[in-house]
Every structure is written in C-alpha cells, then in structure tokens.
mmCIF file of C-alpha atoms in Angstrom:
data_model
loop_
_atom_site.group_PDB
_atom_site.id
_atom_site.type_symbol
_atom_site.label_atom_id
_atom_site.label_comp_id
_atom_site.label_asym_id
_atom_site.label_seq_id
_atom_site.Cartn_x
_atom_site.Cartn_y
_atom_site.Cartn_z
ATOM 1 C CA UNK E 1 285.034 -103.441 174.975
ATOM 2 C CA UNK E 2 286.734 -106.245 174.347
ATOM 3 C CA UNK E 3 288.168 -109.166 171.578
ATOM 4 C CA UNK E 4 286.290 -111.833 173.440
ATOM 5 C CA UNK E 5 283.391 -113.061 171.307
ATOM 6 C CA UNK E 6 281.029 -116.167 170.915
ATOM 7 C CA UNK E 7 281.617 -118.337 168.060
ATOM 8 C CA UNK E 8 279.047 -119.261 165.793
ATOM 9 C CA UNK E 9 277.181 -122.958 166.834
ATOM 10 C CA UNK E 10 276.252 -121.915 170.022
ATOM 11 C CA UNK E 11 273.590 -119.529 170.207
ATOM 12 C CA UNK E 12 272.515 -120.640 166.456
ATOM 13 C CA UNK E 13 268.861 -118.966 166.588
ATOM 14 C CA UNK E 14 269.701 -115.669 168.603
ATOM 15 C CA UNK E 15 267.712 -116.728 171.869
ATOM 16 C CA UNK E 16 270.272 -115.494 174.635
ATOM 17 C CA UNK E 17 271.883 -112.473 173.243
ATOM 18 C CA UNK E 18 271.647 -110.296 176.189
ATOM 19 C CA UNK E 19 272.564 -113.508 178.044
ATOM 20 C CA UNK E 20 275.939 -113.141 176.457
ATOM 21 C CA UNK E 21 275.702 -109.472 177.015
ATOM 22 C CA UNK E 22 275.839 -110.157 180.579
ATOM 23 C CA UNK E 23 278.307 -112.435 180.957
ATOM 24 C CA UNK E 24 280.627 -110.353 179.147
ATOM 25 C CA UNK E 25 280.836 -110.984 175.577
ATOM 26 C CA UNK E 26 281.950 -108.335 173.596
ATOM 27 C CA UNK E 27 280.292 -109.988 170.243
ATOM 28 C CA UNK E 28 278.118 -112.615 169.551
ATOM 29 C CA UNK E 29 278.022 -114.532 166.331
ATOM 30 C CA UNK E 30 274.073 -115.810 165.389
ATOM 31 C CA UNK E 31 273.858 -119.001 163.471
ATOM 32 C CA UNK E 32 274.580 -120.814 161.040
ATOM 33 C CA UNK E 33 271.486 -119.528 159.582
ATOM 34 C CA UNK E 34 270.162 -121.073 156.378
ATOM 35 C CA UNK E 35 267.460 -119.311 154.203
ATOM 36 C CA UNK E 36 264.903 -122.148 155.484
ATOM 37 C CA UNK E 37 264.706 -123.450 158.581
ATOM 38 C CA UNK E 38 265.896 -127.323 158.699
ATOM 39 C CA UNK E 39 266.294 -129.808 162.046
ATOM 40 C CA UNK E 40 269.658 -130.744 161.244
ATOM 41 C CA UNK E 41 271.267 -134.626 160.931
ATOM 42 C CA UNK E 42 269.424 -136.937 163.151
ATOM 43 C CA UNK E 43 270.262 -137.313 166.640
ATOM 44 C CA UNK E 44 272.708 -138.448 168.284
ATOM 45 C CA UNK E 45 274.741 -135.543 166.989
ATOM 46 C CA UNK E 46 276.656 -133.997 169.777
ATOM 47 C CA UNK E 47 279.236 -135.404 171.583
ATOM 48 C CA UNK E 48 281.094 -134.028 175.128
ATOM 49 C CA UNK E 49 284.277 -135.815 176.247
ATOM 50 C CA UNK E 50 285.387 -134.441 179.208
ATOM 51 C CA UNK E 51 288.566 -136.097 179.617
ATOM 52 C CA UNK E 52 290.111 -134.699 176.468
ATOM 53 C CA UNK E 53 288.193 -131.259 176.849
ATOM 54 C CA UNK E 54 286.740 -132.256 173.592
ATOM 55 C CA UNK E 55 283.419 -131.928 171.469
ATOM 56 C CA UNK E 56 282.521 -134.042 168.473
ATOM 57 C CA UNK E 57 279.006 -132.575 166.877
ATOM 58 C CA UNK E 58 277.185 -133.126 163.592
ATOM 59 C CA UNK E 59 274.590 -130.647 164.218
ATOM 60 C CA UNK E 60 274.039 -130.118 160.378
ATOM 61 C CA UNK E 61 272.849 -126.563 160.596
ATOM 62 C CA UNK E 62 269.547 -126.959 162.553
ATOM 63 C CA UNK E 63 267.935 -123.638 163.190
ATOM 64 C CA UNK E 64 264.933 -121.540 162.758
ATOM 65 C CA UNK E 65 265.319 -120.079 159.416
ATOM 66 C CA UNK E 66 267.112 -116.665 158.309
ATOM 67 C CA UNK E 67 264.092 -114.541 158.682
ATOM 68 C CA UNK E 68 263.249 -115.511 162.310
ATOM 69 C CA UNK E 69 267.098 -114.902 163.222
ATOM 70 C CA UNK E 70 266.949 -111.797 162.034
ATOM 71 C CA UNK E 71 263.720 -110.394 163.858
ATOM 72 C CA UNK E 72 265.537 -112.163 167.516
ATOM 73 C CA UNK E 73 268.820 -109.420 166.532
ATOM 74 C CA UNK E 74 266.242 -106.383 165.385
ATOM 75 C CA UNK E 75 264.627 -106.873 168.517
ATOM 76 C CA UNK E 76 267.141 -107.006 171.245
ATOM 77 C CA UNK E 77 269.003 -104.183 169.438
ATOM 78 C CA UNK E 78 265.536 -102.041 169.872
ATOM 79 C CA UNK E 79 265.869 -102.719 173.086
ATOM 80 C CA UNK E 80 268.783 -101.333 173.828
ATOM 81 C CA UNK E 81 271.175 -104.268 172.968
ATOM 82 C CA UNK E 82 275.118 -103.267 172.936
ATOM 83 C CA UNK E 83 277.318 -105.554 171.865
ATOM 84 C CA UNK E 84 277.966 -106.696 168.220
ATOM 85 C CA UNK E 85 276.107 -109.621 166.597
ATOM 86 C CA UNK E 86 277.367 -111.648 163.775
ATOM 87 C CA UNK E 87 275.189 -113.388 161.175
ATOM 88 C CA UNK E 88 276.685 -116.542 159.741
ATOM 89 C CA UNK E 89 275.052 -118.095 156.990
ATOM 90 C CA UNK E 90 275.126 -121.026 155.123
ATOM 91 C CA UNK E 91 273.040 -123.543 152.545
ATOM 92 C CA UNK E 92 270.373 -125.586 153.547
ATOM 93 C CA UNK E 93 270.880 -129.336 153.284
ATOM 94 C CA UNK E 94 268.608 -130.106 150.560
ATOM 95 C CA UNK E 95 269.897 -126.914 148.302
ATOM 96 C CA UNK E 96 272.413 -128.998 145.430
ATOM 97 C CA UNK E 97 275.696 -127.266 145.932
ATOM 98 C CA UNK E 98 275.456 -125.228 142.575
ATOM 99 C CA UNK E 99 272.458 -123.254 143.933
ATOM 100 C CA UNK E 100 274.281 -122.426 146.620
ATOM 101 C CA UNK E 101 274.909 -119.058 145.885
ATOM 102 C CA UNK E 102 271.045 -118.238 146.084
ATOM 103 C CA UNK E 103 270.824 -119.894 149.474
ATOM 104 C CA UNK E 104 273.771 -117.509 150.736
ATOM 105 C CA UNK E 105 272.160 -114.254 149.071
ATOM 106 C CA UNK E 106 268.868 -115.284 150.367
ATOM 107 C CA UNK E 107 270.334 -115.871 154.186
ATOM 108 C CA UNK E 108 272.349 -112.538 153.526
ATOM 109 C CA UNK E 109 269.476 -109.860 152.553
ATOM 110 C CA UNK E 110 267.423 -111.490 155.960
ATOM 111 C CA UNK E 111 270.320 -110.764 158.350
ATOM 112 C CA UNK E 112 272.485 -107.994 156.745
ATOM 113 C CA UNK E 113 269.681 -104.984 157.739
ATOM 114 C CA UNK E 114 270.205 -106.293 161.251
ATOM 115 C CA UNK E 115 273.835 -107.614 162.155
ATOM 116 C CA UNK E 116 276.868 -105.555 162.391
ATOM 117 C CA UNK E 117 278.878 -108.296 160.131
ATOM 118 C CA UNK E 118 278.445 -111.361 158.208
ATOM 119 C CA UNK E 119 280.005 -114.629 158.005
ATOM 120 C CA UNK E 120 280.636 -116.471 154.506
ATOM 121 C CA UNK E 121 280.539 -120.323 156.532
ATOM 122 C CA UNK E 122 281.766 -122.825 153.893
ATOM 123 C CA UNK E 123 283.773 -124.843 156.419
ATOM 124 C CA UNK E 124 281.360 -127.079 158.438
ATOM 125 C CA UNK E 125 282.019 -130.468 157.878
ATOM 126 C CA UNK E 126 278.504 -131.344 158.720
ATOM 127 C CA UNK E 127 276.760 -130.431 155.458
ATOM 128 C CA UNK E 128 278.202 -132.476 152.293
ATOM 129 C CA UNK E 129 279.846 -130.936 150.307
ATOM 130 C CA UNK E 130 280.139 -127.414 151.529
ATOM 131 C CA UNK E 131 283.823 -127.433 152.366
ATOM 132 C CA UNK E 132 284.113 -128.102 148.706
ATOM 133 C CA UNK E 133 282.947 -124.075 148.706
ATOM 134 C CA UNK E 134 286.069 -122.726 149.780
ATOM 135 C CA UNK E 135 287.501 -123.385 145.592
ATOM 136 C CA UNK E 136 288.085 -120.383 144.297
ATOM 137 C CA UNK E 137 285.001 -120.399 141.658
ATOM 138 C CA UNK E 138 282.405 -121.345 143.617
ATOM 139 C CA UNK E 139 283.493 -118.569 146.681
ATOM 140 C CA UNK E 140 283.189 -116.056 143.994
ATOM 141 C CA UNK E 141 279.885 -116.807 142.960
ATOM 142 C CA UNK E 142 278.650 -116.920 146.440
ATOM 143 C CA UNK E 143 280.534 -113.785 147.306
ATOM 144 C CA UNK E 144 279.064 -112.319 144.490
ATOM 145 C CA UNK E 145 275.426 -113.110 145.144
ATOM 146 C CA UNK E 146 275.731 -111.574 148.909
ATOM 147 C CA UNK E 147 277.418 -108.399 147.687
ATOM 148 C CA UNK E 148 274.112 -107.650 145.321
ATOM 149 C CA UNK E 149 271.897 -107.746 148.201
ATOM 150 C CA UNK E 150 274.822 -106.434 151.059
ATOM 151 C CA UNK E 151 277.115 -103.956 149.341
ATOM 152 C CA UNK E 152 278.317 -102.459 152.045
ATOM 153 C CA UNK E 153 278.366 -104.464 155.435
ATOM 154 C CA UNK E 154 281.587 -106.556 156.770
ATOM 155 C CA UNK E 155 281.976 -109.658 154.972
ATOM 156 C CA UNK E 156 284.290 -112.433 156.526
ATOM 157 C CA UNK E 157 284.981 -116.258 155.113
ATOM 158 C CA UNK E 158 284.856 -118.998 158.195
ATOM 159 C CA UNK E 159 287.588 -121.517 156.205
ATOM 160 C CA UNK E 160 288.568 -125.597 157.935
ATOM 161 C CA UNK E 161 291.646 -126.473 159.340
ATOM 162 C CA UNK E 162 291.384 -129.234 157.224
ATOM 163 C CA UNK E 163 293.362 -129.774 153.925
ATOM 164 C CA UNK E 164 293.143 -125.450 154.417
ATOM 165 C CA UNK E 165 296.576 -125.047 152.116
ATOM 166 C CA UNK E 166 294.755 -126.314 149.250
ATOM 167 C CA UNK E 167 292.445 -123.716 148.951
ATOM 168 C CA UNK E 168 294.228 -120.550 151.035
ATOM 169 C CA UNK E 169 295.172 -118.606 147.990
ATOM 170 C CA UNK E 170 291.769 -118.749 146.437
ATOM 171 C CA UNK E 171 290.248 -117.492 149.826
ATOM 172 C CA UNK E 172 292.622 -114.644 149.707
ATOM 173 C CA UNK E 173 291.800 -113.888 146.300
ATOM 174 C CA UNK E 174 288.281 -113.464 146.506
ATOM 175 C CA UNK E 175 288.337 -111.979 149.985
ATOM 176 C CA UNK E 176 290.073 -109.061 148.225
ATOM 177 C CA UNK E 177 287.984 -109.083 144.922
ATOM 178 C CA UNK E 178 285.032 -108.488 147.286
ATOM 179 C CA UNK E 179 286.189 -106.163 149.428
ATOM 180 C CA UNK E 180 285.892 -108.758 152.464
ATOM 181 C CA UNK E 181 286.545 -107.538 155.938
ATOM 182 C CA UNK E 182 288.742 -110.312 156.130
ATOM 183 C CA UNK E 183 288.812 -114.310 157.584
ATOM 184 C CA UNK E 184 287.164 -116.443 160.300
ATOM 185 C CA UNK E 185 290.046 -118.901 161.105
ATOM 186 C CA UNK E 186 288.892 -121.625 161.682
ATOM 187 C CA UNK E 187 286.294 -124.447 162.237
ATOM 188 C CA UNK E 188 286.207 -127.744 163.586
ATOM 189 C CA UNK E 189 288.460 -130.477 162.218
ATOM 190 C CA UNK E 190 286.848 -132.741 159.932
ATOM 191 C CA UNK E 191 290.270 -134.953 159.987
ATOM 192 C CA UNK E 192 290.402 -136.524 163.789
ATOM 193 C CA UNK E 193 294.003 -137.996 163.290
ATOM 194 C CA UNK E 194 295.261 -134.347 162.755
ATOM 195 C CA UNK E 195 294.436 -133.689 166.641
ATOM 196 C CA UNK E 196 296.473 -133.332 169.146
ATOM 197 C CA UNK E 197 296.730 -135.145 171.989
ATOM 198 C CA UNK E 198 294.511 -137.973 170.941
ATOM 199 C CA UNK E 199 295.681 -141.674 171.339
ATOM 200 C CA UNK E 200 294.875 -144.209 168.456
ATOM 201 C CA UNK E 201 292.201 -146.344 170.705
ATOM 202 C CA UNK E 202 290.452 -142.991 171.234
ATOM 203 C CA UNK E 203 290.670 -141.684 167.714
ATOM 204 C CA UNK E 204 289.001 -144.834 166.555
ATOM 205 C CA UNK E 205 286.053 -144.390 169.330
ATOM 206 C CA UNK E 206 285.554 -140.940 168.041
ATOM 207 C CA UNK E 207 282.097 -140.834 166.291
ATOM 208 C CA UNK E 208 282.268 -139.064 162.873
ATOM 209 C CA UNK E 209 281.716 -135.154 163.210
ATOM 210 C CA UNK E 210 284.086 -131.901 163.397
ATOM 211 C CA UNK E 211 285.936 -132.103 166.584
ATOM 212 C CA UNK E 212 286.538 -128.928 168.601
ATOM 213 C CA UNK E 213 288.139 -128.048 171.791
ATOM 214 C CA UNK E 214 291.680 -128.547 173.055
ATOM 215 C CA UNK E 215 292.991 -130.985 170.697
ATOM 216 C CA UNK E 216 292.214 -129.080 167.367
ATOM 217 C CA UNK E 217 293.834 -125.897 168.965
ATOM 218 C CA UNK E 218 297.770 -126.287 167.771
ATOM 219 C CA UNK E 219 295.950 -126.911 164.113
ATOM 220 C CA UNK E 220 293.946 -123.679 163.713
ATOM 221 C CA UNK E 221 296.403 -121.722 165.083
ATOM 222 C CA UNK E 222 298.852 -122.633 162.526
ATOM 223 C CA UNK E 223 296.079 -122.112 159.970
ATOM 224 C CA UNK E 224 295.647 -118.617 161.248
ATOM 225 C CA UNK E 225 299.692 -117.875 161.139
ATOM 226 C CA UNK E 226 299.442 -119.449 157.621
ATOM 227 C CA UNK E 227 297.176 -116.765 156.525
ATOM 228 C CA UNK E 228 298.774 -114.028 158.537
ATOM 229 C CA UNK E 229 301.804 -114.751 156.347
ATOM 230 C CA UNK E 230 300.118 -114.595 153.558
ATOM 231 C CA UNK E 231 298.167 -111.638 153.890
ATOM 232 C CA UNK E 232 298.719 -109.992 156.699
ATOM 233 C CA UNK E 233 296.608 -106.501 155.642
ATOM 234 C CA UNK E 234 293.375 -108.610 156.675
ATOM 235 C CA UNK E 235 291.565 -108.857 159.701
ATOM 236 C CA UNK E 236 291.450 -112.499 161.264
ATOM 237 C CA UNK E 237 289.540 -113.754 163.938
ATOM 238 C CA UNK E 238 291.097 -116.621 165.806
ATOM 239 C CA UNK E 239 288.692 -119.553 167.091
ATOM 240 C CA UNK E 240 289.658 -122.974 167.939
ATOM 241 C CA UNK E 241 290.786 -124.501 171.346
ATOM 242 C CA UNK E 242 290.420 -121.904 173.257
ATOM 243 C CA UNK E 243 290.991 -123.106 176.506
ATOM 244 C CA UNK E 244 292.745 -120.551 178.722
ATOM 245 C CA UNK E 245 294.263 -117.262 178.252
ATOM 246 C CA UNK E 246 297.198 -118.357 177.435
ATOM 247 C CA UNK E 247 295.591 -119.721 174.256
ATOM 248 C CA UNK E 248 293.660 -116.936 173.759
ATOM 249 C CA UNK E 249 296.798 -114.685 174.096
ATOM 250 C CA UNK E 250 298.656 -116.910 171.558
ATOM 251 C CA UNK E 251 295.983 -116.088 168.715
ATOM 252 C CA UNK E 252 296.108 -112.317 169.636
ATOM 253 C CA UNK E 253 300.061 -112.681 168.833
ATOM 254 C CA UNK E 254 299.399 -114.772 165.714
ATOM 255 C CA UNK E 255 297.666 -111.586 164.394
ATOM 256 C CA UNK E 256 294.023 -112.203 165.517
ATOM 257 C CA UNK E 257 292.379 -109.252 165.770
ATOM 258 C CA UNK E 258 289.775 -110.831 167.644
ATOM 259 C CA UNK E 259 289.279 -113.999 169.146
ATOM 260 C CA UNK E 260 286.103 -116.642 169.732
ATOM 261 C CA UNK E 261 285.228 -119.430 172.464
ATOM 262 C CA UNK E 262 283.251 -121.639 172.846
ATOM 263 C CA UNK E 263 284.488 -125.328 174.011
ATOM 264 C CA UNK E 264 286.696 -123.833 176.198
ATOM 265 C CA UNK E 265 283.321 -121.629 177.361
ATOM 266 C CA UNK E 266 281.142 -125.094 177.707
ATOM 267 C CA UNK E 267 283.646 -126.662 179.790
ATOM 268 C CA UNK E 268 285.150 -123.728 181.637
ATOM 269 C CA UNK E 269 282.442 -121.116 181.917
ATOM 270 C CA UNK E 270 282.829 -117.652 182.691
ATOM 271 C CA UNK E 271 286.154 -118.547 184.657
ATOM 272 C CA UNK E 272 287.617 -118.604 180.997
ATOM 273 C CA UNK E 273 286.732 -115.339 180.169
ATOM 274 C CA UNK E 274 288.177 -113.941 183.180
ATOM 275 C CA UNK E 275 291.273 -115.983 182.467
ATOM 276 C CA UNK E 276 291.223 -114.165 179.096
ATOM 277 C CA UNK E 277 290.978 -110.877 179.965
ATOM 278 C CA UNK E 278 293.360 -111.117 182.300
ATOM 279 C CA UNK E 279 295.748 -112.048 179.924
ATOM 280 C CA UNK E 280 295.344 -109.197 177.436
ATOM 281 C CA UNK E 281 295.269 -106.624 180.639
ATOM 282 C CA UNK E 282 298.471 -108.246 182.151
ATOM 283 C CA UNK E 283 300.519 -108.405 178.839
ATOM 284 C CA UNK E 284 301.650 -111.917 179.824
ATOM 285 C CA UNK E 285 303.525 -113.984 177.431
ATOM 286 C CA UNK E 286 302.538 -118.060 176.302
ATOM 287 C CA UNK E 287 303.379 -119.919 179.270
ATOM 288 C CA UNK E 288 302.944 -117.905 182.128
ATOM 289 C CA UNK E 289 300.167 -118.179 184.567
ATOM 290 C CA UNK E 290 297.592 -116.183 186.608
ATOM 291 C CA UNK E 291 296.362 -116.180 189.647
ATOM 292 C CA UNK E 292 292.584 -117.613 190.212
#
C-alpha cells in the first residue's frame, strides 16, 4: 500500500507482525535470523541518546533460531496476515567465517517457504568479521549456497556505509550473477567519526557499536546514490536516519524504491509515519514542511 517498511533489528523474532500491520507498515523485515538460536554479545548492548536522536547497539544477532522465525511468519500469514515480511539472515557467532555459506543456506531453506523476500545481511558490525562478507568471493559462495535451497524467491544484499566503495563493484557483480532482486542500503555505521553532527567529546563517549539514527543519515544516503549510479536497473531500499519525511522523501528521489525506519520510529512513533506519507501524497520537495 505503501514504501514504508520496518527495518530489520527490530522485530528480530517475528512477535508483533500484525502489530506492525496495524500501525501501518506496509512490510516488515524478520530478523537477523541465524540457523541456531544465540543470546547475542553480553549486555549492556543498546544504547538510546536522545539528544542526538541517536542509537548505539551491539545486539550481536540474538534471536530464536531460523526455524522458530519461520513458524511466527507461517502462522500470522494463515491467519490472514497482509503485508509483506522479510527474512534476513545471517551467521551465528560461533560459525568460523568460511562456513558461512552453510549458516546462510541453512537460515535460507527455514524462512524462504514462508517470507515474501530475503535479505543477504553481511553488514552488521556486531558479529566479527562478517562485514568482511561483502568481498566479492565470499558473497558468491554465500549467494550460491541460498540459491540451491531458494531458486526462485527475491534475494537482496543489506551492505555498511562503512568503507562501502571498497567493495560496491563486487556487490553489484554478484547481485547480477544471482539474479538478486537488488540492494538493502544500508546499515549502521561501524565508523562513529563519519557521523554527522557529532562533536569530538561526544564521539569519544560513544560506546563501541553501529550507530543509527540521525547522524548516520547524510552517509547512507550517499551510499545509496553511489549505487544508484552505478547500477541503476536494481531495486534499492533506502534505510538509515530516517527521521521525517523529508528524509524519507530524499531516499525515494535517490532512487529507493522503498524505504525502512526504525530510529526515527523509536523516537518518533507513528507521528513519523504520518509525516512520511504525507510526503509521498503531497509531492513535496527536501526542505519543505507539513502541517502536524
């Protein structure tokens, strides 16, 4: 009905999907689900900071396990669920990164009967070494394993912000090697002094984590005009600092197709989506403003 959507991180083991229904999500994105379930890093892990409409977290992929995810989405779309669900996937922590395709096959042929696309997440910073995933050879053999068990369903690559022109042309490459619906940009930014709009006393305070919210928004929106450039025949979905519709509009200009909240949606609520949707209705240009 819509290109509003939930980014992935949220609702990681698909326990409020008809929550998000409601509230007027057009799609919700499941995960990051790893073939086992884990806990994630140890706590402390998430971090709000209201002042610079910020979140630091270093979740490290907690959830229930592939399997369980996947009975939450067959279930609510028996009962009558309508909006789209997304299944991103990812390695478990204790998988060494060159088994990692079998983790992403594994976490692909549980959810891929039961979403309506799936996610190719090699861009948390939470898990180490996974952003080390987005080089050419080791996407292909993960992109590889997944299309054995699901040939035929939307495939799309989440890629960082972070250091993202080294490894851009090797995303492209195997997105279209693999027939990939197309790209997820982006994540949260590994790489705090790349923010905007954070002083050097605050930077330092920052605890270590991928930072999301209003500061990392100029840098994934120049990642996503990046890779509209370079291959603009794709379909992009724009997430990152989404904090009004003005910034949602801005992404749907870039060449996002669709767009995903969910900072903005933790510290704004449903207000934002209204703000969004007026927005797209209105036709109104970056800069302009709405009426509450």
């Amino acid at each position: 009905d819509s290109p509003i959507g939930l980014a992935a991180g949220l609702d990681k083991n698909a326990q409020a999907l008809w929550g998000w229904q409601a509230l007027g999500f057009s799609f919700a994105e499941v995960g990051t689900a790893t073939p086992l379930p884990q806990p994630g890093n140890p706590k402390p892990r998430l971090f709000r900071y209201v002042g610079l409409q910020a979140i630091v977290n270093r979740m490290g992929f907690n959830n229930d396990g592939a399997a369980i995810i996947a009975l939450r989405v067959a279930r609510a779309k028996k009962q009558g669920l309508r909006i789209k669900v997304g299944g991103n996937i990812g390695k478990n922590k204790e998988t060494p990164i060159e088994a990692a395709p079998l983790d992403y096959m594994r976490a692909a042929a549980a959810l891929a009967p039961h979403v309506d696309y799936l996610v190719i997440n090699v861009s948390s910073p939470n898990t180490e070494g996974l952003r080390g995933l987005q080089g050419v050879k080791s996407l292909d053999r993960i992109l590889e394993s997944v299309r054995t068990v699901a040939p035929a369903i939307p495939l799309y690559i989440k890629v960082a912000p972070d250091d993202f022109e080294t490894y851009m042309d090797g995303v492209l490459t195997v997105s279209r090697s693999h027939r990939c619906a197309g790209v997820i940009c982006g994540n949260t930014l590994a790489n705090h002094a790349a923010a905007e709009g954070v002083g050097p006393l605050k930077l330092l305070s920052l605890p270590q984590g991928g930072l999301s919210g209003k500061p990392i928004f100029k840098r994934n929106l120049e990642l996503l005009e990046s890779y509209v450039r370079q291959a603009g025949a794709l379909h992009y979905i724009g997430v990152g600092g989404i904090m009004s519709g003005t910034n949602a509009l801005q992404y749907l200009q870039a060449g996002a197709g669709l767009i995903q909240v969910y900072s903005g949606f933790i510290f704004k609520g449903t207000v934002l989506l209204r703000e969004i949707a007026l927005s797209i209705s209105e036709g109104s240009r970056p800069g302009e403003s709405h009426p509450q």
